Short mmCIF file of C-alpha atoms in Angstrom, two decimals:
data_model
loop_
_atom_site.label_atom_id
_atom_site.label_comp_id
_atom_site.label_asym_id
_atom_site.label_seq_id
_atom_site.Cartn_x
_atom_site.Cartn_y
_atom_site.Cartn_z
CA MET W 137 145.34 121.53 -8.80
CA THR W 138 143.64 118.20 -6.16
CA ASP W 139 146.73 117.57 -5.96
CA LEU W 140 148.06 120.87 -3.61
CA PRO W 141 147.76 120.26 -0.05
CA GLY W 142 144.35 120.07 1.67
CA ILE W 143 144.73 123.05 4.26
CA VAL W 144 142.02 123.05 7.45
CA ILE W 145 141.78 126.01 9.54
CA THR W 146 140.64 125.93 13.25
CA GLY W 147 138.95 128.92 14.96
CA ALA W 148 138.17 129.87 11.43
CA SER W 149 136.17 132.57 12.27
CA GLY W 150 138.40 134.23 14.92
CA ARG W 151 140.78 137.52 14.02
CA MET W 152 143.27 135.28 13.14
CA GLY W 153 141.43 132.46 11.67
CA GLN W 154 139.77 135.32 9.13
CA MET W 155 143.80 136.04 8.19
CA LEU W 156 144.68 132.78 8.10
CA VAL W 157 141.67 131.22 5.76
CA ARG W 158 142.84 133.85 3.28
CA THR W 159 146.46 133.75 3.01
CA VAL W 160 145.02 130.25 1.90
CA LEU W 161 143.11 130.78 -0.05
CA ALA W 162 145.09 133.50 -1.57
CA SER W 163 147.55 130.74 -2.44
CA ASP W 164 148.55 128.67 -5.22
CA LYS W 165 150.45 126.73 -3.45
CA ALA W 166 147.87 124.95 -0.60
CA ARG W 167 143.80 124.52 -1.07
CA LEU W 168 142.17 125.07 1.55
CA VAL W 169 139.67 121.82 2.49
CA GLY W 170 138.37 122.86 5.71
CA CYS W 171 137.33 125.07 8.98
CA VAL W 172 136.55 124.64 12.45
CA GLU W 173 134.71 125.86 14.59
CA ARG W 174 132.96 125.37 18.55
CA ALA W 175 129.70 123.80 18.72
CA GLY W 176 127.07 126.61 19.37
CA ASN W 177 129.23 128.64 16.60
CA ALA W 178 126.67 131.49 14.16
CA TRP W 179 129.16 130.43 11.38
CA LEU W 180 128.42 126.56 11.43
CA GLY W 181 126.63 125.23 8.36
CA ARG W 182 127.53 128.09 6.65
CA ASP W 183 130.13 128.78 3.31
CA ILE W 184 133.29 130.40 5.04
CA GLY W 185 133.84 132.94 2.29
CA GLU W 186 130.05 134.45 2.48
CA ALA W 187 130.58 133.98 6.36
CA MET W 188 133.16 135.92 6.23
CA GLY W 189 131.67 139.20 3.46
CA GLY W 190 132.26 137.68 0.42
CA ALA W 191 131.62 135.25 -1.86
CA ALA W 192 130.76 131.70 -1.47
CA VAL W 193 134.75 129.41 -1.66
CA GLY W 194 132.68 125.73 -1.28
CA VAL W 195 133.55 124.92 2.03
CA SER W 196 131.44 124.88 5.34
CA VAL W 197 132.59 125.26 8.58
CA THR W 198 131.95 122.30 10.70
CA ASP W 199 131.47 120.92 14.47
CA ASP W 200 133.66 117.77 13.66
CA PRO W 201 137.39 118.41 13.43
CA LEU W 202 138.24 115.04 13.25
CA GLU W 203 135.58 114.81 9.84
CA ALA W 204 137.76 117.09 8.30
CA PHE W 205 140.97 116.60 9.09
CA ALA W 206 140.06 113.29 7.80
CA LYS W 207 140.30 114.93 4.76
CA ALA W 208 143.71 117.61 5.43
CA GLN W 209 147.10 117.39 4.40
CA ALA W 210 147.45 119.72 7.17
CA VAL W 211 145.88 121.78 10.58
CA ILE W 212 146.48 125.49 11.23
CA ASP W 213 146.02 126.06 14.82
CA PHE W 214 145.53 129.44 16.95
CA THR W 215 143.31 128.75 19.10
CA SER W 216 143.41 127.41 23.01
CA PRO W 217 146.10 125.33 24.71
CA ALA W 218 143.04 122.56 25.25
CA ALA W 219 141.54 122.40 22.53
CA THR W 220 144.89 122.31 19.91
CA VAL W 221 145.17 119.71 22.74
CA GLU W 222 142.70 118.17 21.80
CA PHE W 223 142.99 119.38 17.95
CA ALA W 224 146.97 117.06 17.40
CA ALA W 225 145.07 113.59 18.44
CA LEU W 226 143.12 114.26 16.61
CA ALA W 227 145.46 115.94 13.68
CA ALA W 228 147.42 112.80 14.57
CA GLN W 229 144.93 110.09 14.30
CA ALA W 230 144.63 112.03 10.80
CA ARG W 231 148.33 111.72 9.92
CA ALA W 232 148.31 115.54 8.88
CA VAL W 233 150.37 118.24 10.00
CA HIS W 234 149.52 120.85 12.44
CA VAL W 235 150.65 123.81 12.97
CA ILE W 236 150.31 125.67 16.90
CA GLY W 237 150.48 128.87 16.87
CA THR W 238 148.56 129.06 19.91
CA THR W 239 150.16 130.05 23.51
CA GLY W 240 149.76 130.31 26.64
CA LEU W 241 150.60 126.18 26.32
CA GLU W 242 151.78 124.17 29.77
CA PRO W 243 153.90 121.63 30.66
CA ALA W 244 150.92 119.54 30.69
CA HIS W 245 149.57 120.66 27.58
CA LEU W 246 153.32 120.28 26.15
CA GLU W 247 153.95 117.33 27.58
CA LYS W 248 150.27 115.39 25.26
CA LEU W 249 151.82 117.51 21.91
CA ASP W 250 155.56 115.59 22.25
CA TRP W 251 152.91 112.23 22.33
CA ALA W 252 151.13 113.54 19.01
CA ALA W 253 154.76 114.32 18.05
CA HIS W 254 155.07 110.39 17.88
CA HIS W 255 152.57 110.03 14.74
CA ALA W 256 152.75 112.86 12.66
CA VAL W 257 154.60 116.14 12.06
CA ILE W 258 154.48 119.07 14.49
CA VAL W 259 155.19 122.52 14.18
CA ARG W 260 154.29 125.02 17.10
CA ALA W 261 156.39 128.44 17.47
CA GLY W 262 155.35 131.48 20.44
CA ASN W 263 155.33 133.43 16.87
CA MET W 264 155.37 132.60 13.34
CA SER W 265 157.13 135.82 11.48
CA LEU W 266 160.56 135.50 9.80
CA GLY W 267 161.82 138.93 11.87
CA VAL W 268 160.58 137.29 15.05
CA ASN W 269 162.66 134.16 14.75
CA LEU W 270 165.70 136.63 13.70
CA LEU W 271 164.96 138.63 16.76
CA VAL W 272 165.58 135.30 18.69
CA GLN W 273 169.00 133.88 17.06
CA LEU W 274 170.28 137.32 17.51
CA THR W 275 169.44 137.79 21.61
CA LYS W 276 170.99 134.16 21.66
CA LYS W 277 174.22 135.35 20.04
CA VAL W 278 174.23 138.98 22.31
CA ALA W 279 173.49 136.64 25.11
CA GLU W 280 176.27 134.25 24.88
CA ALA W 281 177.90 137.62 24.28
CA LEU W 282 177.33 139.62 27.66
CA ASP W 283 178.01 138.05 30.98
CA ALA W 284 175.34 138.40 34.16
CA ASP W 285 177.29 142.06 34.65
CA TRP W 286 174.17 143.12 31.39
CA ASP W 287 170.85 142.06 32.99
CA ILE W 288 168.51 140.94 30.36
CA GLU W 289 164.75 142.47 29.79
CA VAL W 290 161.78 141.11 27.79
CA LEU W 291 159.98 143.57 26.77
CA GLU W 292 156.12 143.57 24.73
CA ALA W 293 153.04 145.11 24.08
CA HIS W 294 149.92 143.65 22.13
CA HIS W 295 146.21 144.73 21.71
CA ARG W 296 143.51 144.56 24.58
CA MET W 297 141.97 141.42 23.88
CA LYS W 298 145.01 139.38 23.86
CA VAL W 299 144.41 136.99 27.38
CA ASP W 300 148.18 135.34 28.34
CA ALA W 301 150.91 137.02 29.27
CA PRO W 302 153.88 137.30 28.55
CA SER W 303 153.27 137.05 25.87
CA GLY W 304 154.73 133.38 23.32
CA THR W 305 157.12 134.89 21.18
CA ALA W 306 158.28 136.93 24.76
CA LEU W 307 158.87 134.14 26.89
CA MET W 308 161.35 132.11 23.22
CA LEU W 309 163.12 135.53 23.34
CA GLY W 310 163.26 135.10 27.35
CA ASP W 311 164.25 131.55 26.57
CA ALA W 312 166.88 131.99 23.45
CA ALA W 313 168.59 134.25 26.03
CA ALA W 314 168.42 132.25 29.21
CA GLU W 315 170.19 129.06 26.18
CA GLY W 316 172.77 131.73 25.43
CA ARG W 317 173.57 132.37 28.77
CA GLY W 318 173.50 128.43 29.95
CA VAL W 319 170.77 128.32 32.05
CA THR W 320 166.85 127.36 31.78
CA LEU W 321 164.14 130.30 31.79
CA ASP W 322 161.93 129.19 35.41
CA GLU W 323 165.56 129.13 36.74
CA ALA W 324 166.54 133.29 35.65
CA LYS W 325 162.76 134.57 34.55
CA VAL W 326 160.81 137.43 36.71
CA ALA W 327 157.51 137.83 35.44
CA ALA W 328 156.53 140.92 36.99
CA ARG W 329 157.35 142.90 39.96
CA ASP W 330 154.95 145.73 42.20
CA GLY W 331 155.78 147.41 45.43
CA ILE W 332 159.20 147.08 47.35
CA THR W 333 160.81 144.15 45.06
CA GLY W 334 164.76 145.06 46.11
CA ALA W 335 167.23 145.57 44.02
CA ARG W 336 167.35 143.42 40.76
CA GLU W 337 169.42 139.91 41.51
CA ARG W 338 171.97 139.25 39.14
CA GLY W 339 171.40 136.92 36.66
CA SER W 340 167.79 137.70 35.94
CA ILE W 341 166.29 138.14 32.90
CA GLY W 342 162.49 140.34 33.59
CA PHE W 343 159.48 140.65 31.33
CA SER W 344 157.42 143.57 31.10
CA SER W 345 153.49 142.99 29.20
CA ILE W 346 151.71 145.82 28.31
CA ARG W 347 147.92 145.47 26.50
CA GLY W 348 146.15 147.99 24.38
CA GLY W 349 144.22 148.76 21.99
CA ASP W 350 144.72 147.35 18.80
CA ILE W 351 148.61 146.51 19.05
CA VAL W 352 149.27 143.10 16.84
CA GLY W 353 152.98 143.19 19.01
CA GLU W 354 156.15 144.59 19.71
CA HIS W 355 158.62 142.94 21.28
CA ASP W 356 161.97 144.55 22.82
CA VAL W 357 165.16 142.37 24.62
CA ILE W 358 167.26 144.30 26.40
CA PHE W 359 170.38 144.00 27.28
CA ALA W 360 171.85 147.17 30.31
CA THR W 361 174.66 147.54 32.71
CA GLU W 362 176.07 150.94 33.90
CA GLY W 363 176.98 152.45 31.04
CA GLU W 364 175.52 151.36 27.76
CA ARG W 365 173.00 149.19 26.28
CA ILE W 366 171.79 147.66 23.77
CA VAL W 367 168.39 146.84 22.53
CA LEU W 368 167.47 144.30 20.32
CA ARG W 369 163.79 145.29 18.76
CA HIS W 370 160.76 143.58 15.97
CA LEU W 371 157.74 145.54 15.25
CA ALA W 372 154.38 143.84 14.00
CA THR W 373 152.05 145.98 11.54
CA ASP W 374 150.78 143.09 9.98
CA ARG W 375 148.97 139.95 11.13
CA THR W 376 149.65 138.38 7.54
CA ILE W 377 153.08 137.95 7.78
CA PHE W 378 151.81 134.93 10.92
CA ALA W 379 149.92 133.42 8.70
CA ARG W 380 152.18 133.79 5.43
CA GLY W 381 154.48 131.81 7.82
CA ALA W 382 152.13 129.58 9.16
CA LEU W 383 151.85 128.74 5.48
CA LYS W 384 155.05 127.69 4.97
CA ALA W 385 155.04 125.90 8.01
CA ALA W 386 152.31 123.21 6.97
CA LEU W 387 154.56 123.44 3.76
CA TRP W 388 157.90 122.65 3.98
CA GLY W 389 156.10 119.76 6.92
CA GLN W 390 155.11 117.21 4.52
CA ASP W 391 157.59 115.95 3.39
CA LYS W 392 159.17 115.31 6.87
CA ILE W 393 159.12 112.89 9.91
CA PRO W 394 157.49 112.40 12.66
CA GLY W 395 158.59 114.79 14.33
CA HIS W 396 157.69 118.22 17.94
CA TYR W 397 159.83 121.01 14.84
CA ASN W 398 159.29 124.83 14.95
CA MET W 399 160.31 127.16 12.68
CA ILE W 400 163.49 127.78 12.81
CA ASP W 401 163.76 124.47 11.47
CA VAL W 402 161.68 125.60 9.02
CA LEU W 403 163.51 128.99 8.09
CA GLY W 404 166.57 127.00 8.41
CA LEU W 405 168.09 129.36 10.71
#
């Protein structure tokens, strides 16, 4: 059992954190060796199993990530951009695989992640599910096949608590569409429309975001032209798909050289 890769979960008290803890505990390919939370969190010092309402599992929640990472072969991190950058530096020191599902990362954050990836494996994706990553590949292929007379819209819906928009997955899809078109997303992106916007600019890639209730995640990529539309869709109904994908990434990264990878690499798509 001790030969199995040790996994640390950051943000362990959150909804995704708890799902990740359960997924690792249920796995016969990995073991839970640490749970990290922010200073002041009510779960600090408690056994994570008991804090989640179950039996003790022998792992206490800590606010010392470096101590936790030193015992681990991988860190799974669905937190905030600032926290993720800090964790990346510490995971690099520990030479632990850092799996990042955090969204809302900006260029300054990504630059620091690239530095950390010189020293350790980073696997980062806006979405860890197999289905979504297949959708990314399909989006790129369709965009390659259609010219700019086909308008592209990315529509996404998430629960009311999500703090960033468009979602990381929507941006992945927009990047794929832009790559298929041979442009950058920065050139083509239209993030919002309000008021008298005028006619749509040819070749633009539009985004729309919905927030409400407990929607896990819904993404549509719409290709529309005169007289016809193509709609590619992925619906997520259970967060375990993201947790399973993140654990798969953590295990995949164990024998890889330092670098910045994504789920396309993990899944071999």
